[in-house]
mmCIF file of C-alpha atoms and ligand atoms in Angstrom:
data_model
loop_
_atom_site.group_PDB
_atom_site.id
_atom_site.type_symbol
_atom_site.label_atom_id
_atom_site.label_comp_id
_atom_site.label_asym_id
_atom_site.label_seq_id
_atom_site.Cartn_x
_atom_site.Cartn_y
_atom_site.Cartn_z
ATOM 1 C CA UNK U 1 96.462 17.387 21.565
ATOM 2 C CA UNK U 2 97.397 20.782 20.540
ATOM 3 C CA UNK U 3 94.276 23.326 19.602
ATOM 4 C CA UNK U 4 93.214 22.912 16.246
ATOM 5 C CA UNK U 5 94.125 25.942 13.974
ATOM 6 C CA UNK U 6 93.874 26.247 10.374
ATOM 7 C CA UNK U 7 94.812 28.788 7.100
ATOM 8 C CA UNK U 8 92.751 28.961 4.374
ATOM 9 C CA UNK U 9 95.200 27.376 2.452
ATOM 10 C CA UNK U 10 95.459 24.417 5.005
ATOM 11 C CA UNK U 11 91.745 24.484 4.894
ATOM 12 C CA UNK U 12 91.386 23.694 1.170
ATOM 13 C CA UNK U 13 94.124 21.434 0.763
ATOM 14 C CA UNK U 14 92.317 19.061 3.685
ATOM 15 C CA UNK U 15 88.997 19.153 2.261
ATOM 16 C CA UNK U 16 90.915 18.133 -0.662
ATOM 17 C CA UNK U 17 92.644 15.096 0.632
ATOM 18 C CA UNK U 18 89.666 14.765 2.233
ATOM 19 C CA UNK U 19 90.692 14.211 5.657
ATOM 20 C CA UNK U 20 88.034 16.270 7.701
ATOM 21 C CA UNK U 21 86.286 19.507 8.152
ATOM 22 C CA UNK U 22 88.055 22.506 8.852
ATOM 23 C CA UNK U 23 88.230 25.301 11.387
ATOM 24 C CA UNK U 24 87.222 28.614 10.414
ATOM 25 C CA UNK U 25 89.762 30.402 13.351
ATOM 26 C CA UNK U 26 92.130 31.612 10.905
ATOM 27 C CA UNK U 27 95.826 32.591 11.805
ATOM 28 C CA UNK U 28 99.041 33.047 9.990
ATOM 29 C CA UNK U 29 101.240 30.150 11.224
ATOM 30 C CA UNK U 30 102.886 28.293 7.948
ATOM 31 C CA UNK U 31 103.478 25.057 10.371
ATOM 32 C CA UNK U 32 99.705 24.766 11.189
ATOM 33 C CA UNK U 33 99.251 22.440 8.290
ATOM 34 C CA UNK U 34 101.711 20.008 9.175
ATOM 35 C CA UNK U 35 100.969 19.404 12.783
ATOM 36 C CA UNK U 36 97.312 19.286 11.769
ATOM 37 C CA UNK U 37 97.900 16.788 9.007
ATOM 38 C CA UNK U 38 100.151 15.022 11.763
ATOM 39 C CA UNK U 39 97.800 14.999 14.294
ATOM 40 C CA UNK U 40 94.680 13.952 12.539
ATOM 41 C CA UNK U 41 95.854 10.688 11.224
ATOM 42 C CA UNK U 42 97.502 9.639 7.951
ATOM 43 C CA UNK U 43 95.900 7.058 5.893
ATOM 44 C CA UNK U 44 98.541 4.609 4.459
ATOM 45 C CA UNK U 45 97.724 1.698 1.931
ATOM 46 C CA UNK U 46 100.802 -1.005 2.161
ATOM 47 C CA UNK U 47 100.926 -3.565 -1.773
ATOM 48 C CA UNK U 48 104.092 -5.229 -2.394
ATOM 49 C CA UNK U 49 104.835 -3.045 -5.625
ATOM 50 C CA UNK U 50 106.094 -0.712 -3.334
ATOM 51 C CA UNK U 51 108.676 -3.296 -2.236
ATOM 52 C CA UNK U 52 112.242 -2.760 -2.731
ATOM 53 C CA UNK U 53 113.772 -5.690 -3.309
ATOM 54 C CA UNK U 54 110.847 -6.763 -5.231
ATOM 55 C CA UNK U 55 109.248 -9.822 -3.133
ATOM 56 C CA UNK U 56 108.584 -13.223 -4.384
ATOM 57 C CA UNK U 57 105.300 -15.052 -4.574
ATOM 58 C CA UNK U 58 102.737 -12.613 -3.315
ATOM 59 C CA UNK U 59 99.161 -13.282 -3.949
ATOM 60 C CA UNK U 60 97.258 -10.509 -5.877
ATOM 61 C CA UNK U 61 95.532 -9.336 -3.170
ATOM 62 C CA UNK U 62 98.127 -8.963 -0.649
ATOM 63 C CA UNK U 63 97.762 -5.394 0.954
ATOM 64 C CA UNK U 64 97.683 -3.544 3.813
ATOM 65 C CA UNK U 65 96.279 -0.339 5.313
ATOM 66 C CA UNK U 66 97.331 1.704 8.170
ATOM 67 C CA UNK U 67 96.741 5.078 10.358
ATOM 68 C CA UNK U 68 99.372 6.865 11.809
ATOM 69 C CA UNK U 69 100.044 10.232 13.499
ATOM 70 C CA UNK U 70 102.953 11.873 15.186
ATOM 71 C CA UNK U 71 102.370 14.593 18.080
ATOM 72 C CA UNK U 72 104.977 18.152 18.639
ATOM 73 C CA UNK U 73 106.469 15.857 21.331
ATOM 74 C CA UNK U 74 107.152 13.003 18.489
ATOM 75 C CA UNK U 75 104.759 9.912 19.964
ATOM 76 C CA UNK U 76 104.092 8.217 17.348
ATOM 77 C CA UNK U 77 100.115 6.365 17.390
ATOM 78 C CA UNK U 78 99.674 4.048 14.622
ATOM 79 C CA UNK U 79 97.546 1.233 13.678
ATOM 80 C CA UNK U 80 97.860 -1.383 11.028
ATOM 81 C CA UNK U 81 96.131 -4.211 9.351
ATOM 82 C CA UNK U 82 97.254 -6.655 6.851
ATOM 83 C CA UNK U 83 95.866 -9.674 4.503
ATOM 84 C CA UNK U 84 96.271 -12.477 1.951
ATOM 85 C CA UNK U 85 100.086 -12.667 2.496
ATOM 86 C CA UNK U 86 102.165 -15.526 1.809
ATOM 87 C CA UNK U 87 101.984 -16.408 5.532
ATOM 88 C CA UNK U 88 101.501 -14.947 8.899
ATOM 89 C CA UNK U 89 103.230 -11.385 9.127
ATOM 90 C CA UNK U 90 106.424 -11.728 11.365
ATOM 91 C CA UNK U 91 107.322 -8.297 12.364
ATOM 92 C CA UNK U 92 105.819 -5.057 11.407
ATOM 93 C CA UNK U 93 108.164 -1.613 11.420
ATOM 94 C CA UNK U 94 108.293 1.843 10.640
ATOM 95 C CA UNK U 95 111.401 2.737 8.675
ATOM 96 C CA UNK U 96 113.097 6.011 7.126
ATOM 97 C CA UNK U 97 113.933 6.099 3.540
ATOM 98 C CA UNK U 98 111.852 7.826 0.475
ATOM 99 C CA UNK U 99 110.027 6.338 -2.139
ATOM 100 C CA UNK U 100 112.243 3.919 -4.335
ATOM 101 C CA UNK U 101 114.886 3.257 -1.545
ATOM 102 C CA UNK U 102 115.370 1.700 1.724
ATOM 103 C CA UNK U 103 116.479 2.648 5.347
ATOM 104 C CA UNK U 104 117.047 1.765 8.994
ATOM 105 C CA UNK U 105 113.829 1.113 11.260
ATOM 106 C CA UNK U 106 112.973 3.885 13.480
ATOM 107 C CA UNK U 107 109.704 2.179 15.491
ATOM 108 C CA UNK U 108 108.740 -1.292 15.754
ATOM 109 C CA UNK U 109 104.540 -1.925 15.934
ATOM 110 C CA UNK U 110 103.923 -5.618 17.995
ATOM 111 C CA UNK U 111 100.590 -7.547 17.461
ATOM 112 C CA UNK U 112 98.274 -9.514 20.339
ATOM 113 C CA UNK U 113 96.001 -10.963 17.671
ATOM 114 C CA UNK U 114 99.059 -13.097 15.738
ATOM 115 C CA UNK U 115 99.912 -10.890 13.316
ATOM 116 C CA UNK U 116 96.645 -9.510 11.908
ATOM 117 C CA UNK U 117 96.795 -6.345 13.115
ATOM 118 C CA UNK U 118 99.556 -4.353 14.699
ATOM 119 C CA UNK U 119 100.090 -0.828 16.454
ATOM 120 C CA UNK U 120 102.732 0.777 18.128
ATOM 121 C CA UNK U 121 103.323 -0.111 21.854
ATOM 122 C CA UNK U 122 102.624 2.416 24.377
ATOM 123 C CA UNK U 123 106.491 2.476 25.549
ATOM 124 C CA UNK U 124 107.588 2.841 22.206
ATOM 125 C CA UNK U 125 110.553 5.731 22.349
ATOM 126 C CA UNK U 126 109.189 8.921 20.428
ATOM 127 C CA UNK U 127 110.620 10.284 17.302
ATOM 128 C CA UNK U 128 113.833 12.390 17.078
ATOM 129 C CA UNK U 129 113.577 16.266 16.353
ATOM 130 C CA UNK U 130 114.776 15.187 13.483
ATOM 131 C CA UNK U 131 113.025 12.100 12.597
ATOM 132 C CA UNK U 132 109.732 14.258 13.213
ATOM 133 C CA UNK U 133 111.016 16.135 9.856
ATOM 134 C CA UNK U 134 111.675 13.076 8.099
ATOM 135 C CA UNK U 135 107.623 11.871 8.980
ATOM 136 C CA UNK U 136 106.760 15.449 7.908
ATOM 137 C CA UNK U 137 108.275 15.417 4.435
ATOM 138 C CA UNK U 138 107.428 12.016 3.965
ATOM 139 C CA UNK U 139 110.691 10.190 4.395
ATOM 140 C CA UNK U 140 109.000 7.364 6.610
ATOM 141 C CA UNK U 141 107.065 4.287 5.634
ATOM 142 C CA UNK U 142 105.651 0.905 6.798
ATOM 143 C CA UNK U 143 106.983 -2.309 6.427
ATOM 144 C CA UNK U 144 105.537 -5.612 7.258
ATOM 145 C CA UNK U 145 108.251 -8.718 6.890
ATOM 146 C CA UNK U 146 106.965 -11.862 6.473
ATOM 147 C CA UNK U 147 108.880 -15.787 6.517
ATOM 148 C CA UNK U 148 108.832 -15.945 2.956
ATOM 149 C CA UNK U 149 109.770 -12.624 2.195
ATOM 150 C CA UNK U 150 112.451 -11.823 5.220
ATOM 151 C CA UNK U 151 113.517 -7.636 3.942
ATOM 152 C CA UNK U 152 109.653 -7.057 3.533
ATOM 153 C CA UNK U 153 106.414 -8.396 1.588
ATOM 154 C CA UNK U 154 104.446 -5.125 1.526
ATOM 155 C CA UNK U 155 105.116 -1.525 2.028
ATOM 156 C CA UNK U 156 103.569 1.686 2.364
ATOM 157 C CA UNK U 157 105.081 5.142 2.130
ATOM 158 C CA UNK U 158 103.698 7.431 4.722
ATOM 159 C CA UNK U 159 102.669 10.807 2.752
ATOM 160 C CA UNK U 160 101.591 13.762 4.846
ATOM 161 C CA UNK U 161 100.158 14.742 1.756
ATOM 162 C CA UNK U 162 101.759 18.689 1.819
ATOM 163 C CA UNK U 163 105.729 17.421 0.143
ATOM 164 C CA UNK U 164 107.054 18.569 -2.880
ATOM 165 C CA UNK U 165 108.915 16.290 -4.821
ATOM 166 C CA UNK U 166 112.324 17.436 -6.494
ATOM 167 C CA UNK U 167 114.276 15.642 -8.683
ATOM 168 C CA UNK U 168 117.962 16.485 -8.438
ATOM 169 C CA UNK U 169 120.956 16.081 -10.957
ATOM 170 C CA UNK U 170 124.531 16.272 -10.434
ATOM 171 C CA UNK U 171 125.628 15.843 -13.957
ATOM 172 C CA UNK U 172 129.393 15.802 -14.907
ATOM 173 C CA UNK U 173 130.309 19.340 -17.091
ATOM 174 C CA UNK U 174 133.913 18.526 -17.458
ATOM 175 C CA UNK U 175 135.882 18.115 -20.938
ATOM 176 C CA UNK U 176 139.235 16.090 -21.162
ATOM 177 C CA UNK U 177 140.894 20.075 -21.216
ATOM 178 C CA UNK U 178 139.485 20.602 -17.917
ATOM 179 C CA UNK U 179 142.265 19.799 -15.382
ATOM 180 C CA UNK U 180 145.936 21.089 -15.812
ATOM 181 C CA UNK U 181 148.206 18.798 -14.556
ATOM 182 C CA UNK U 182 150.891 22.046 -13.806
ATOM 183 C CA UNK U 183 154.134 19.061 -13.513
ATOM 184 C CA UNK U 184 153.820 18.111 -17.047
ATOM 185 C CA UNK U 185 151.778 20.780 -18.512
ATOM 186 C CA UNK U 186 149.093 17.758 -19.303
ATOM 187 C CA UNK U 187 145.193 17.671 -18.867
ATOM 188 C CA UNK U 188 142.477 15.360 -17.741
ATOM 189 C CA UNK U 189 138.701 15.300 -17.046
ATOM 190 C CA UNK U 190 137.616 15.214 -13.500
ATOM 191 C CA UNK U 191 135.643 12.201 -13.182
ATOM 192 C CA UNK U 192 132.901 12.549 -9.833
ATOM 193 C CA UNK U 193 132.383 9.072 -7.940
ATOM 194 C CA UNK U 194 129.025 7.904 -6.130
ATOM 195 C CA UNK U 195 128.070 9.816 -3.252
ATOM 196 C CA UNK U 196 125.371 10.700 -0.765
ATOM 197 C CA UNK U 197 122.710 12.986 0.068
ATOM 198 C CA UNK U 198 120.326 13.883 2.937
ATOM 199 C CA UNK U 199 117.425 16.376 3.443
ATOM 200 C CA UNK U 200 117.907 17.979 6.921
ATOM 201 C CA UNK U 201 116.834 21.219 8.522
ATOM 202 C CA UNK U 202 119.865 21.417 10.597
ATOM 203 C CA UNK U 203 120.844 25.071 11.107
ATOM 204 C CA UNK U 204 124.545 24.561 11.550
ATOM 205 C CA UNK U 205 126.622 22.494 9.539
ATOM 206 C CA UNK U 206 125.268 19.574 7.099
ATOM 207 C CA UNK U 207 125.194 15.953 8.954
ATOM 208 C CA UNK U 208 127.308 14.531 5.919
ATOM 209 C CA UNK U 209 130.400 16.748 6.884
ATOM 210 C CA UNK U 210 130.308 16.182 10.651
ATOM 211 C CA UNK U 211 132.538 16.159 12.575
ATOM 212 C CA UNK U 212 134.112 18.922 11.239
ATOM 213 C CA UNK U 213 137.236 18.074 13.069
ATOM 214 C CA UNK U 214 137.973 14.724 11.687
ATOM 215 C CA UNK U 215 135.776 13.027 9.367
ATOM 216 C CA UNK U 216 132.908 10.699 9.707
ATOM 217 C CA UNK U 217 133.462 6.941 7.986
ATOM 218 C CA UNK U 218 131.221 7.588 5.400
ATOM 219 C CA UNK U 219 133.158 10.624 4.386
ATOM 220 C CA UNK U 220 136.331 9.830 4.232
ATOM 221 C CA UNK U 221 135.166 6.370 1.741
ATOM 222 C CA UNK U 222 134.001 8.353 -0.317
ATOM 223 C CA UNK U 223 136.051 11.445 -0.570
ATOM 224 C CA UNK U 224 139.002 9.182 -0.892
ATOM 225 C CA UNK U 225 137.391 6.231 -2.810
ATOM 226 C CA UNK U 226 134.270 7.182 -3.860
ATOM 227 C CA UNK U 227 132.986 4.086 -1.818
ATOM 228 C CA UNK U 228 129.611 5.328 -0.654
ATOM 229 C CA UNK U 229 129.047 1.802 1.455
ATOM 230 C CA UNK U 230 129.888 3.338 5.213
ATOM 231 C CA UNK U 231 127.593 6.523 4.741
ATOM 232 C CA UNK U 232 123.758 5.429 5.807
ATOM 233 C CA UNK U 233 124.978 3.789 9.144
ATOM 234 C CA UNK U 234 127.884 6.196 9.434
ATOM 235 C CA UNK U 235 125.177 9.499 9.237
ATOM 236 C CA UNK U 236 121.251 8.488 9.706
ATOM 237 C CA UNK U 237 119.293 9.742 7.524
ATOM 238 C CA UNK U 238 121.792 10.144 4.726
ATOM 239 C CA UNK U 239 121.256 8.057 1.482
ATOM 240 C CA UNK U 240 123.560 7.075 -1.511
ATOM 241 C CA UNK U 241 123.469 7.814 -5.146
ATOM 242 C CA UNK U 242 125.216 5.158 -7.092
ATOM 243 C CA UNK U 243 124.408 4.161 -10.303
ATOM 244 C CA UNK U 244 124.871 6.588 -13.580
ATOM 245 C CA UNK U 245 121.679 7.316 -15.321
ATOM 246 C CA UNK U 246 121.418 5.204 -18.600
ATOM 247 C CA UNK U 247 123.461 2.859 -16.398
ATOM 248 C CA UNK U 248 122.778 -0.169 -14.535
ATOM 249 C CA UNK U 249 125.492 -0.615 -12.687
ATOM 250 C CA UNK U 250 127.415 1.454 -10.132
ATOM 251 C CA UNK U 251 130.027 3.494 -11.126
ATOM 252 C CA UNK U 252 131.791 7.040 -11.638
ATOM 253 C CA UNK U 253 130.854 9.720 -14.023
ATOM 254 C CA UNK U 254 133.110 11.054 -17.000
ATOM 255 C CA UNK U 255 132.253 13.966 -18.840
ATOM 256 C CA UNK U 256 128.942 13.989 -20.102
ATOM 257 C CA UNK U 257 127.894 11.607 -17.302
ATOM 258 C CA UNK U 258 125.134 12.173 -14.472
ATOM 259 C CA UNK U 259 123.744 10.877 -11.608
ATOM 260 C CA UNK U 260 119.707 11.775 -10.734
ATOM 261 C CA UNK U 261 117.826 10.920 -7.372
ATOM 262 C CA UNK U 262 114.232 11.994 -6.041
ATOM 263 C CA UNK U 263 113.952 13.430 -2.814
ATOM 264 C CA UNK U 264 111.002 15.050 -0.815
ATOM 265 C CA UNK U 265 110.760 18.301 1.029
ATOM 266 C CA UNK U 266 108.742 20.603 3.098
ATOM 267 C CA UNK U 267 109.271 24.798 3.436
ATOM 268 C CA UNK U 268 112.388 24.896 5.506
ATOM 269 C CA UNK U 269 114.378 21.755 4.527
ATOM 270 C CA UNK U 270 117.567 21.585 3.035
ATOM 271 C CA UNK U 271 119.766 19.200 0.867
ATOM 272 C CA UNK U 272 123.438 18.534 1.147
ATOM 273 C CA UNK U 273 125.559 16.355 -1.237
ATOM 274 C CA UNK U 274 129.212 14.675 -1.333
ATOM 275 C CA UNK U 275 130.555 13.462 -4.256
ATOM 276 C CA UNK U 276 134.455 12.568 -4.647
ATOM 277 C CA UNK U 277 136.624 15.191 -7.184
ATOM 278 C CA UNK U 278 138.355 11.952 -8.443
ATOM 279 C CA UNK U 279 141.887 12.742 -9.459
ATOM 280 C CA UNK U 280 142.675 13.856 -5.581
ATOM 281 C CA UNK U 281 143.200 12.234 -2.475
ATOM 282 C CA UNK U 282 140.387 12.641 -0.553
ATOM 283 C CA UNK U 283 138.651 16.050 -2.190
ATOM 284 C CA UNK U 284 134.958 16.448 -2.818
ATOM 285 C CA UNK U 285 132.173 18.319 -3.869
ATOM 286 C CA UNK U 286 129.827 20.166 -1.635
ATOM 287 C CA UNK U 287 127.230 22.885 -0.804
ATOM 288 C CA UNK U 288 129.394 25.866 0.709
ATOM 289 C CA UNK U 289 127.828 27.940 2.163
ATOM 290 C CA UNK U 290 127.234 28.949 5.716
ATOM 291 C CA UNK U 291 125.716 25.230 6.658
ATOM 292 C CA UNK U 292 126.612 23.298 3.827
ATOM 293 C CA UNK U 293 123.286 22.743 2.299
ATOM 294 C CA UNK U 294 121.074 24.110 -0.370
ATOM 295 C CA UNK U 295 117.790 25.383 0.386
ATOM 296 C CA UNK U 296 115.424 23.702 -1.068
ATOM 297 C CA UNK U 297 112.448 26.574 -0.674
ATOM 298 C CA UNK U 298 113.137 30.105 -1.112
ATOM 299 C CA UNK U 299 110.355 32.489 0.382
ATOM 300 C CA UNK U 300 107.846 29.597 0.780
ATOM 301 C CA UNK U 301 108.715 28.690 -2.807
ATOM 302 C CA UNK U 302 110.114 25.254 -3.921
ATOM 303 C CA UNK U 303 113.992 26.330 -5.453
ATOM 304 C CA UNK U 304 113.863 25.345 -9.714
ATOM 305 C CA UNK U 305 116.364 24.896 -12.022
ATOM 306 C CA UNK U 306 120.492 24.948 -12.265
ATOM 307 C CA UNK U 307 121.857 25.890 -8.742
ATOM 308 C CA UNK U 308 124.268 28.553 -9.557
ATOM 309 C CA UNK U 309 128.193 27.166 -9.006
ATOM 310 C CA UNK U 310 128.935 29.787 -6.367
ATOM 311 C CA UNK U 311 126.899 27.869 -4.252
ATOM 312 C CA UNK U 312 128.891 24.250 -4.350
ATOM 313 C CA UNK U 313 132.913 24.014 -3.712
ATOM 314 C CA UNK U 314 135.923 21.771 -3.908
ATOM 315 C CA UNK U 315 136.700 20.514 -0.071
ATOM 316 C CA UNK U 316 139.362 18.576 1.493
ATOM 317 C CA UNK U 317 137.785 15.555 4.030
ATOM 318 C CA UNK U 318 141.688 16.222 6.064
ATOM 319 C CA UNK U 319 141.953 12.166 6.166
ATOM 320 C CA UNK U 320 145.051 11.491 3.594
ATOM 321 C CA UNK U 321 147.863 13.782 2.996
ATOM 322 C CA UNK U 322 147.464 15.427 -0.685
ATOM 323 C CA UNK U 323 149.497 15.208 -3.798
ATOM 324 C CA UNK U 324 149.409 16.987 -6.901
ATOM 325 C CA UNK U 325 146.161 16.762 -8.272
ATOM 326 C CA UNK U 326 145.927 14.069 -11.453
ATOM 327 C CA UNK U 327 148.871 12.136 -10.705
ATOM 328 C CA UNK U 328 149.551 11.154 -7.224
ATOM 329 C CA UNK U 329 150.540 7.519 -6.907
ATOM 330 C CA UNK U 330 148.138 7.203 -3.723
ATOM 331 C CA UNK U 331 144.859 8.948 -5.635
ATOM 332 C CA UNK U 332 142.631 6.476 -6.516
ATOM 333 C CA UNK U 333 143.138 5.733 -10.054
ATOM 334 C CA UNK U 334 146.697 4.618 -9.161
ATOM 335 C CA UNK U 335 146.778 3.495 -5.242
ATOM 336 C CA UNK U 336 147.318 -0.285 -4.813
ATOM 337 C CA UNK U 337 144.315 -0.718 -2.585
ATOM 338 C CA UNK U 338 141.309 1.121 -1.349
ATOM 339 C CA UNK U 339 141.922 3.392 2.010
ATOM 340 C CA UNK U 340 146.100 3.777 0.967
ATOM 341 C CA UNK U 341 148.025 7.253 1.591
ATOM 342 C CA UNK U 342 149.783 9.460 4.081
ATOM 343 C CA UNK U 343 147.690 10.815 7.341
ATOM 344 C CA UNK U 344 146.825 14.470 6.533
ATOM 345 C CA UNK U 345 148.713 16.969 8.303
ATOM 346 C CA UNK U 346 145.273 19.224 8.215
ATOM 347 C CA UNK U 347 142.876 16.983 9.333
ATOM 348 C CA UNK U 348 139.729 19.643 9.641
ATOM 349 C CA UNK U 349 136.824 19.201 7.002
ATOM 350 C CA UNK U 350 136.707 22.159 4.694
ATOM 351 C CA UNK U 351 137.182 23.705 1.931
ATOM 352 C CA UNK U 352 140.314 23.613 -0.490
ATOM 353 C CA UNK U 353 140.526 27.475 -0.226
ATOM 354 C CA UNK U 354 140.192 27.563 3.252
ATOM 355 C CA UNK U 355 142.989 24.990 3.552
ATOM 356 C CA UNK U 356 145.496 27.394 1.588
ATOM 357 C CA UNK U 357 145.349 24.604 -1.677
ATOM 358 C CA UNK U 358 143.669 25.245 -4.711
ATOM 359 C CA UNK U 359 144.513 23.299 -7.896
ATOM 360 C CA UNK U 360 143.842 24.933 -11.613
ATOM 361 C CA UNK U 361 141.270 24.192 -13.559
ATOM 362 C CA UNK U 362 139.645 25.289 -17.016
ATOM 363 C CA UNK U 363 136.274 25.602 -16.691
ATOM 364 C CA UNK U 364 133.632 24.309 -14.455
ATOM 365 C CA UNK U 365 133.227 20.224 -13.381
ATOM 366 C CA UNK U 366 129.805 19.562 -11.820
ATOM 367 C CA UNK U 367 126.512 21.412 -12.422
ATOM 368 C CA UNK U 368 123.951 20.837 -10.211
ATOM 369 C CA UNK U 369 119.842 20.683 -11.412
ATOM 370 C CA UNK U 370 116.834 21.126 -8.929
ATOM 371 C CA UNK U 371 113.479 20.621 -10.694
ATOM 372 C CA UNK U 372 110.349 20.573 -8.293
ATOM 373 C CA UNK U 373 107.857 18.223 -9.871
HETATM 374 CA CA1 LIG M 401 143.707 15.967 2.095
HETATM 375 CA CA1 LIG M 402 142.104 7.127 4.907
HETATM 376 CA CA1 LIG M 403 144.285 7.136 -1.298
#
């Protein structure tokens, strides 16, 4: 274990989640916290509100409690204990999603007392580079699966305790005026489909646009059909936003529309977004600039408020050949089945204006929101 350093700021915020006494050997390292948090042990309580779905027939007092740290080399150590569930806990797992949604299972604990309590086996395969950020903005949580409640029966998000929450809108500015259909001198709205999102702290390109060469499966669904199914297991770690706020089904935006989703962050992550510019073949929205993504923290300081337009683009996912904008018989408001259209001559990922295309519009489409909470 690494040498135990502390701020002052580290300092207080421990002694006020309570998780120890703190060094007085002072330095100036803003990851100090976060490894120390890490390394000391997180305290975890699993209940079955945290569930998603919900499960069914759960006793009141069915609950769990855990401890788990992750080291700079990502081993993860964790123990867990469980009780009054609707039967013998089957299989216990560490998976990556936030709060209020679900993901893919990154470390799986075993049990030698039948199922009462559980850590993770010494030949378990460490986290990911990555998958240490996700544990460090708490992305990660436990779930224990039980017979009677197979996608889990109690769960427990893993919070390092140091995460600032954001909620994030993508809310859909445009009027029926806004796109000029240059054939027939008409105009439309721009509807914006369902998309997806990740927090990273990739330095090079955003995850959701790579390959940059030819485009990932989740991609190209959803920059040519606004289908957002193929993204999680097409880019780990990404997730989907689906379903319009006020809505309760999932479904595209109009004017006036807007999606929301809450995501968690550390200094030094970043957020990237696709969601389909409807009346195209296969065009979307996107951070633009040098690695796709948004900061999220700006000088140690969580990022608040309307994310200026400069800083998102129209881009082309190079997977179907284009046609004019708003009335091309393979876009998706017209094409005869999901997936239908010429192969793009251009099949790079970027943007519209570095492709040579542009299309005319009057007035802005999306606006983007970032409100730390
Ligand atoms: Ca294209
Ligand atoms: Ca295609
Ligand atoms: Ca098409």
């Amino acid at each position: 274990m690494k040498h135990l350093r502390t701020t002052k700021s580290a300092c207080a915020l421990s002694l006020l989640l309570a998780l120890g006494a703190c060094s007085s050997n002072d330095n100036d390292d803003n990851n100090v916290l976060t490894e120390e948090i890490a390394e000391r042990g997180i305290s975890v309580s699993l209940d079955a509100s945290q569930e998603i779905p919900a499960p069914v027939g759960v006793p009141a007092g069915a609950s769990g409690s855990a401890e788990v740290s992750v080291d700079d080399n990502g081993n993860v150590t964790a123990t867990l204990g469980v009780s009054n569930l609707t039967g013998p806990a089957m299989a216990v797992h560490i998976h990556r999603a936030f709060s209020g949604s679900t993901g893919p299972v990154l470390v799986g604990l075993t049990s030698d007392d039948g199922g009462s309590t559980w850590s993770v086996p010494a030949d378990a395969a460490p986290l990911s580079a990555d998958e240490i950020g996700a544990f460090n903005r708490g992305e990660l949580y436990f779930n224990v699966h039980t017979e009677a409640n197979g996608p889990g029966e109690i769960r427990g998000q893993i919070d390092p305790g140091n995460t600032t929450t954001f909620i994030v809108r993508l809310e859909n500015i445009s009027t029926p005026e806004t796109l000029n259909v240059l054939s027939d001198g008409t105009t439309q709205p721009v509807p914006l489909s369902p998309g997806a999102y990740i927090v990273h702290r990739e330095v090079a390109d955003s995850p959701l646009l790579l390959p940059r060469d030819a485009a990932n499966a989740g991609l190209e669904a959803v920059a040519e059909d606004g289908n957002v199914g193929p993204y999680p297991s097409a880019v780990p770690g990404s997730a989907v936003f689906n379903i319009p706020t006020g809505a309760s089904e999932p479904g595209p935006i109009g004017p006036g529309g807007s999606y929301e989703f809450t995501i968690q962050a550390v200094d030094g992550d970043k957020l990237d977004f696709v969601t389909m510019f409807i009346p195209s073949n296969d065009w979307f929205y996107t951070a633009t600039d040098a690695d796709n993504s948004l900061d999220l923290f700006v000088g140690g300081q969580p990022i608040s408020g309307e994310i200026p337009s400069s800083e998102f683009a129209i881009w082309d996912a190079g997977t179907e050949a284009d046609e004019e904008p708003g009335t091309g018989a393979n876009q998706v408001q017209r094409q005869s089945a999901p997936n239908t259209g010429d192969p793009d001559p251009n099949t790079r990922v970027s943007s519209i204006g570095g492709r040579g295309q542009s299309v005319s519009l009057n007035g802005q489409v999306l606006r983007v929101t970032v409100l730390p909470q």
